[in-house]
PDB file of C-alpha atoms in Angstrom:
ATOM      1  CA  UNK A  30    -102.469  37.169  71.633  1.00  0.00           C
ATOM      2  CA  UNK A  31    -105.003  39.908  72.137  1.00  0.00           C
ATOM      3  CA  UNK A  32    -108.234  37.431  71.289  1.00  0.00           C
ATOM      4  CA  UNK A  33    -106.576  34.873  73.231  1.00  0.00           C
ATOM      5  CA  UNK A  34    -106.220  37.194  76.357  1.00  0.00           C
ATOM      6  CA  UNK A  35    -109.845  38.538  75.802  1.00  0.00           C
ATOM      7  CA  UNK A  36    -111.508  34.811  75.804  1.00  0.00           C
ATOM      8  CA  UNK A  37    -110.405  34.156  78.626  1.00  0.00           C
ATOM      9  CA  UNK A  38    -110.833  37.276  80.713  1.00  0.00           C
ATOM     10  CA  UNK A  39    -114.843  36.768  78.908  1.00  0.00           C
ATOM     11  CA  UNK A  40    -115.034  32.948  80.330  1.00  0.00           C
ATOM     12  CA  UNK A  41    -113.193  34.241  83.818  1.00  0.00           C
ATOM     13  CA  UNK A  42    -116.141  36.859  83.826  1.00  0.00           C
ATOM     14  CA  UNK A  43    -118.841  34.407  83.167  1.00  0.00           C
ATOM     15  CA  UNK A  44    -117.828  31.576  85.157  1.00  0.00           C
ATOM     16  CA  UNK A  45    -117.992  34.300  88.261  1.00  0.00           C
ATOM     17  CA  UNK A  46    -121.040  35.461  87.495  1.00  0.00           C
ATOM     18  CA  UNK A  47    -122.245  31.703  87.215  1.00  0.00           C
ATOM     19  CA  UNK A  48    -120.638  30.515  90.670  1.00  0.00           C
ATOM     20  CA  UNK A  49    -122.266  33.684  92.439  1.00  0.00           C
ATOM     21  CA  UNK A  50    -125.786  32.622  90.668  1.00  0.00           C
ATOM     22  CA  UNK A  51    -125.868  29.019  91.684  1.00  0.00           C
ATOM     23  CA  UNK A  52    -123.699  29.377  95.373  1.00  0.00           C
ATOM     24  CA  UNK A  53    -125.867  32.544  96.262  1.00  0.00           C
ATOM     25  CA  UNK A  54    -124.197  35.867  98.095  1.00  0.00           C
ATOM     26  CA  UNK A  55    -123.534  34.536 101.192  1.00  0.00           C
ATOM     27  CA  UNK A  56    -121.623  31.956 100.150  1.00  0.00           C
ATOM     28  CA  UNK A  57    -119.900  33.499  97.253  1.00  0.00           C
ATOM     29  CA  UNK A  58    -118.973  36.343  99.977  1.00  0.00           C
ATOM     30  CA  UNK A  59    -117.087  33.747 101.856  1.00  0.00           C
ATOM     31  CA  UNK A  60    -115.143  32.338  99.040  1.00  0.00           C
ATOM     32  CA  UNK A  61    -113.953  35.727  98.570  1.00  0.00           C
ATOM     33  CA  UNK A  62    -112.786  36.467 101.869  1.00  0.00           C
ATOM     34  CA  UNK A  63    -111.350  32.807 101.198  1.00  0.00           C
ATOM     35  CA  UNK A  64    -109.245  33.829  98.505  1.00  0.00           C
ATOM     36  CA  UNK A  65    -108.635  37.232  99.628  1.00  0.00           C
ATOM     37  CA  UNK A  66    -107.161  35.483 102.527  1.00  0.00           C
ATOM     38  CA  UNK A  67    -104.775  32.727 100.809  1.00  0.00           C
ATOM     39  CA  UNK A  68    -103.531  35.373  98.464  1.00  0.00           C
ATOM     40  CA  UNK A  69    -102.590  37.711 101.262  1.00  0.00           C
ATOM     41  CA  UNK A  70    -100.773  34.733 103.447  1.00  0.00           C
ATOM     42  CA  UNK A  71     -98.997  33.103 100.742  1.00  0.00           C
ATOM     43  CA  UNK A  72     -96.866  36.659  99.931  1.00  0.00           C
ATOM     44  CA  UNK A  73     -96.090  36.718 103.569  1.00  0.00           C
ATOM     45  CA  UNK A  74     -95.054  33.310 103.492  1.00  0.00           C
ATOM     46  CA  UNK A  75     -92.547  33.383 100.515  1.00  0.00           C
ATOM     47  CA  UNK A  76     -91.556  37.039 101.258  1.00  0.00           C
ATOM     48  CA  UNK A  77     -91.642  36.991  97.249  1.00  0.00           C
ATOM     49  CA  UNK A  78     -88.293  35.473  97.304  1.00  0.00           C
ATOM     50  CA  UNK A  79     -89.498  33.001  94.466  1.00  0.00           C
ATOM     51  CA  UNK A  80     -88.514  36.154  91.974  1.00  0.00           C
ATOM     52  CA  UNK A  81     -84.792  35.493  93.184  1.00  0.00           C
ATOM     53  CA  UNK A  82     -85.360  31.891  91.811  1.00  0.00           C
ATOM     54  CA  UNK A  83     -85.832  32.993  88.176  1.00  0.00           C
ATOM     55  CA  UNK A  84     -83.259  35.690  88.266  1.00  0.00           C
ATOM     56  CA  UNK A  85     -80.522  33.598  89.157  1.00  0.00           C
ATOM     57  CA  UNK A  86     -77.949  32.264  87.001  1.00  0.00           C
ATOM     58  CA  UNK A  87     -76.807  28.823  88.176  1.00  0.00           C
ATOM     59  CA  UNK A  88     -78.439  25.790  88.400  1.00  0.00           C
ATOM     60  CA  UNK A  89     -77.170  25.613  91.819  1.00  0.00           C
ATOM     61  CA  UNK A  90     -77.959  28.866  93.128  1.00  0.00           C
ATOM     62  CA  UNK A  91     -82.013  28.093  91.997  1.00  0.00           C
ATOM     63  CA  UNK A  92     -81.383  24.780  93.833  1.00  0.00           C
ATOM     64  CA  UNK A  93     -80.167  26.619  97.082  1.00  0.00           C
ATOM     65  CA  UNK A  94     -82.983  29.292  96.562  1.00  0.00           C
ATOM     66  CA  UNK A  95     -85.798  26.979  96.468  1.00  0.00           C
ATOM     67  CA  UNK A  96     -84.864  24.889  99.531  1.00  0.00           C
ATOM     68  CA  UNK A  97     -84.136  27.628 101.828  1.00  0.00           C
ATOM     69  CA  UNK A  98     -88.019  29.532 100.141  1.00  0.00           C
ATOM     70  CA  UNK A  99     -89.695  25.994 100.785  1.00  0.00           C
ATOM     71  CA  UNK A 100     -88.222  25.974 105.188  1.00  0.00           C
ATOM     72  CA  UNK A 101     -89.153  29.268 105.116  1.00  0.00           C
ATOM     73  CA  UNK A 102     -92.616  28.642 104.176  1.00  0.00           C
ATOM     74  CA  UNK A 103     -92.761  26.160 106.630  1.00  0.00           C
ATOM     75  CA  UNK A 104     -91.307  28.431 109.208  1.00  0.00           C
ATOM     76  CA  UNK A 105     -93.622  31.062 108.617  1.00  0.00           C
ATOM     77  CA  UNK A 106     -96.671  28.850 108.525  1.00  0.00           C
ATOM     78  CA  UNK A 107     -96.022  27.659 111.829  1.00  0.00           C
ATOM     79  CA  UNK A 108     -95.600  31.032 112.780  1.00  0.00           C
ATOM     80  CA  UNK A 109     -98.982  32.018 111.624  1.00  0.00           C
ATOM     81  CA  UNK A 110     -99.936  28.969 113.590  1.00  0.00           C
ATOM     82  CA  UNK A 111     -99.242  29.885 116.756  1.00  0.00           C
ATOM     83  CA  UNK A 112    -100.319  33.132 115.909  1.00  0.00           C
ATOM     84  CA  UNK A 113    -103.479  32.257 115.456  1.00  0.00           C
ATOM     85  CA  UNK A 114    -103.747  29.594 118.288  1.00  0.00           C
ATOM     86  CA  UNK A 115    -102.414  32.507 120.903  1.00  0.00           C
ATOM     87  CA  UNK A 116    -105.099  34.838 119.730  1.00  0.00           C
ATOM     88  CA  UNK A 117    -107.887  32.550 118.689  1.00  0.00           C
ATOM     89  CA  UNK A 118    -110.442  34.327 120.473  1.00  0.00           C
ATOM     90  CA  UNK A 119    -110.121  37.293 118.962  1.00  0.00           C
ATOM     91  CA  UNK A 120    -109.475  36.245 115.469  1.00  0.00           C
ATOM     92  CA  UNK A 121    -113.011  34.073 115.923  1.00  0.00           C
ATOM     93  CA  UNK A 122    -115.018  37.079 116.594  1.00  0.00           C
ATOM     94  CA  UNK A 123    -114.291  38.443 112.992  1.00  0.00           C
ATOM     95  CA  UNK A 124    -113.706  35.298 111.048  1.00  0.00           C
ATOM     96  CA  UNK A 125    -114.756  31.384 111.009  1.00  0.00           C
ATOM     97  CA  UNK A 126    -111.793  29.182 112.899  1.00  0.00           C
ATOM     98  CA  UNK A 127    -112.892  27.066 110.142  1.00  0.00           C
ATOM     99  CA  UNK A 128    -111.886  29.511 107.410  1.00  0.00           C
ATOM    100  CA  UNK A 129    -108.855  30.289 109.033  1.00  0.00           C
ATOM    101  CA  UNK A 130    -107.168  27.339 109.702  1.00  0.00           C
ATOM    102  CA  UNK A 131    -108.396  25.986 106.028  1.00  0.00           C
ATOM    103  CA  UNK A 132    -107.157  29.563 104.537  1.00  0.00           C
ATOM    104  CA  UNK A 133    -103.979  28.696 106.327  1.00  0.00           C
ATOM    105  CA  UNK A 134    -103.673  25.013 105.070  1.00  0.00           C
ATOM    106  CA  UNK A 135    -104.094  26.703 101.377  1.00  0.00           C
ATOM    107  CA  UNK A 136    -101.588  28.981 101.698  1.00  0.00           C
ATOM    108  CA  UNK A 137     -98.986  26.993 102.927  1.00  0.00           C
ATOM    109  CA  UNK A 138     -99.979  24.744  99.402  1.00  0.00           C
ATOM    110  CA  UNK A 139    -100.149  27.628  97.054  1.00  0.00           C
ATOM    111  CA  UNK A 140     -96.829  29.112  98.431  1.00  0.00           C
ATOM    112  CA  UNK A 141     -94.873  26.057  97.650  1.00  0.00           C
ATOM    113  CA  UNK A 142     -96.676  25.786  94.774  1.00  0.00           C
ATOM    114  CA  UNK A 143     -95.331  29.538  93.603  1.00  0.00           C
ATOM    115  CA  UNK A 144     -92.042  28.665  94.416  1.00  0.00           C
ATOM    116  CA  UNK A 145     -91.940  25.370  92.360  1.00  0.00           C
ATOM    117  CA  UNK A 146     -93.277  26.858  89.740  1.00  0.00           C
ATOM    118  CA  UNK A 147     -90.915  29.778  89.380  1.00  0.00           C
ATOM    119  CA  UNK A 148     -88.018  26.800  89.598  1.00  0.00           C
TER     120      UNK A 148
END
């Protein structure tokens, strides 16, 4: 388990090093304020309630869990929405629109994704 862990930590490593080679610092920058930012949305958007789908007992329970996480992504997404839309000009003098609204997009598809996945 150890060796297995320790390959891939070595080819997570390398394959950093080799995206910031060829994409250059700039750009490499801006992927990590990229994923910094879809990490940080997609906890706000489940609240972390996709834990509560692996600690329940019944099959329905999970079933009721999972539909009310996936509205309430959607609920908070358009939240973050109109958020951003209300205080665009602001937001833009710190980050890209672009990034934003993409960053956004992503999070909304890696929350739902988290929440499958712990179904």
């Amino acid at each position: 388990m150890l060796k297995g862990t320790s390959i891939a930590q070595i080819i997570g490593v390398l394959g950093t090093l080799f995206l910031a080679k060829i994409y250059g610092a700039s750009a490499f920058g801006v992927f990590g304020v990229y994923l910094s930012l879809i990490s940080i949305f997609s906890v706000g958007f489940t609240l972390q309630l996709d834990y509560g789908i692996v600690l329940s007992k019944k099959e329905e329970e999970s079933n009721n869990l999972l539909n009310s996480i996936l509205i309430l992504i959607l609920i908070i997404g358009s939240i973050f929405f109109i958020f951003y839309f209300l205080f665009a000009s602001f937001i833009s003098k710190y980050f890209s629109p672009f990034l934003i609204i993409i960053s956004l997009i992503s999070s909304i598809f890696l929350a739902q994704n988290k929440s499958i996945e712990a179904y």
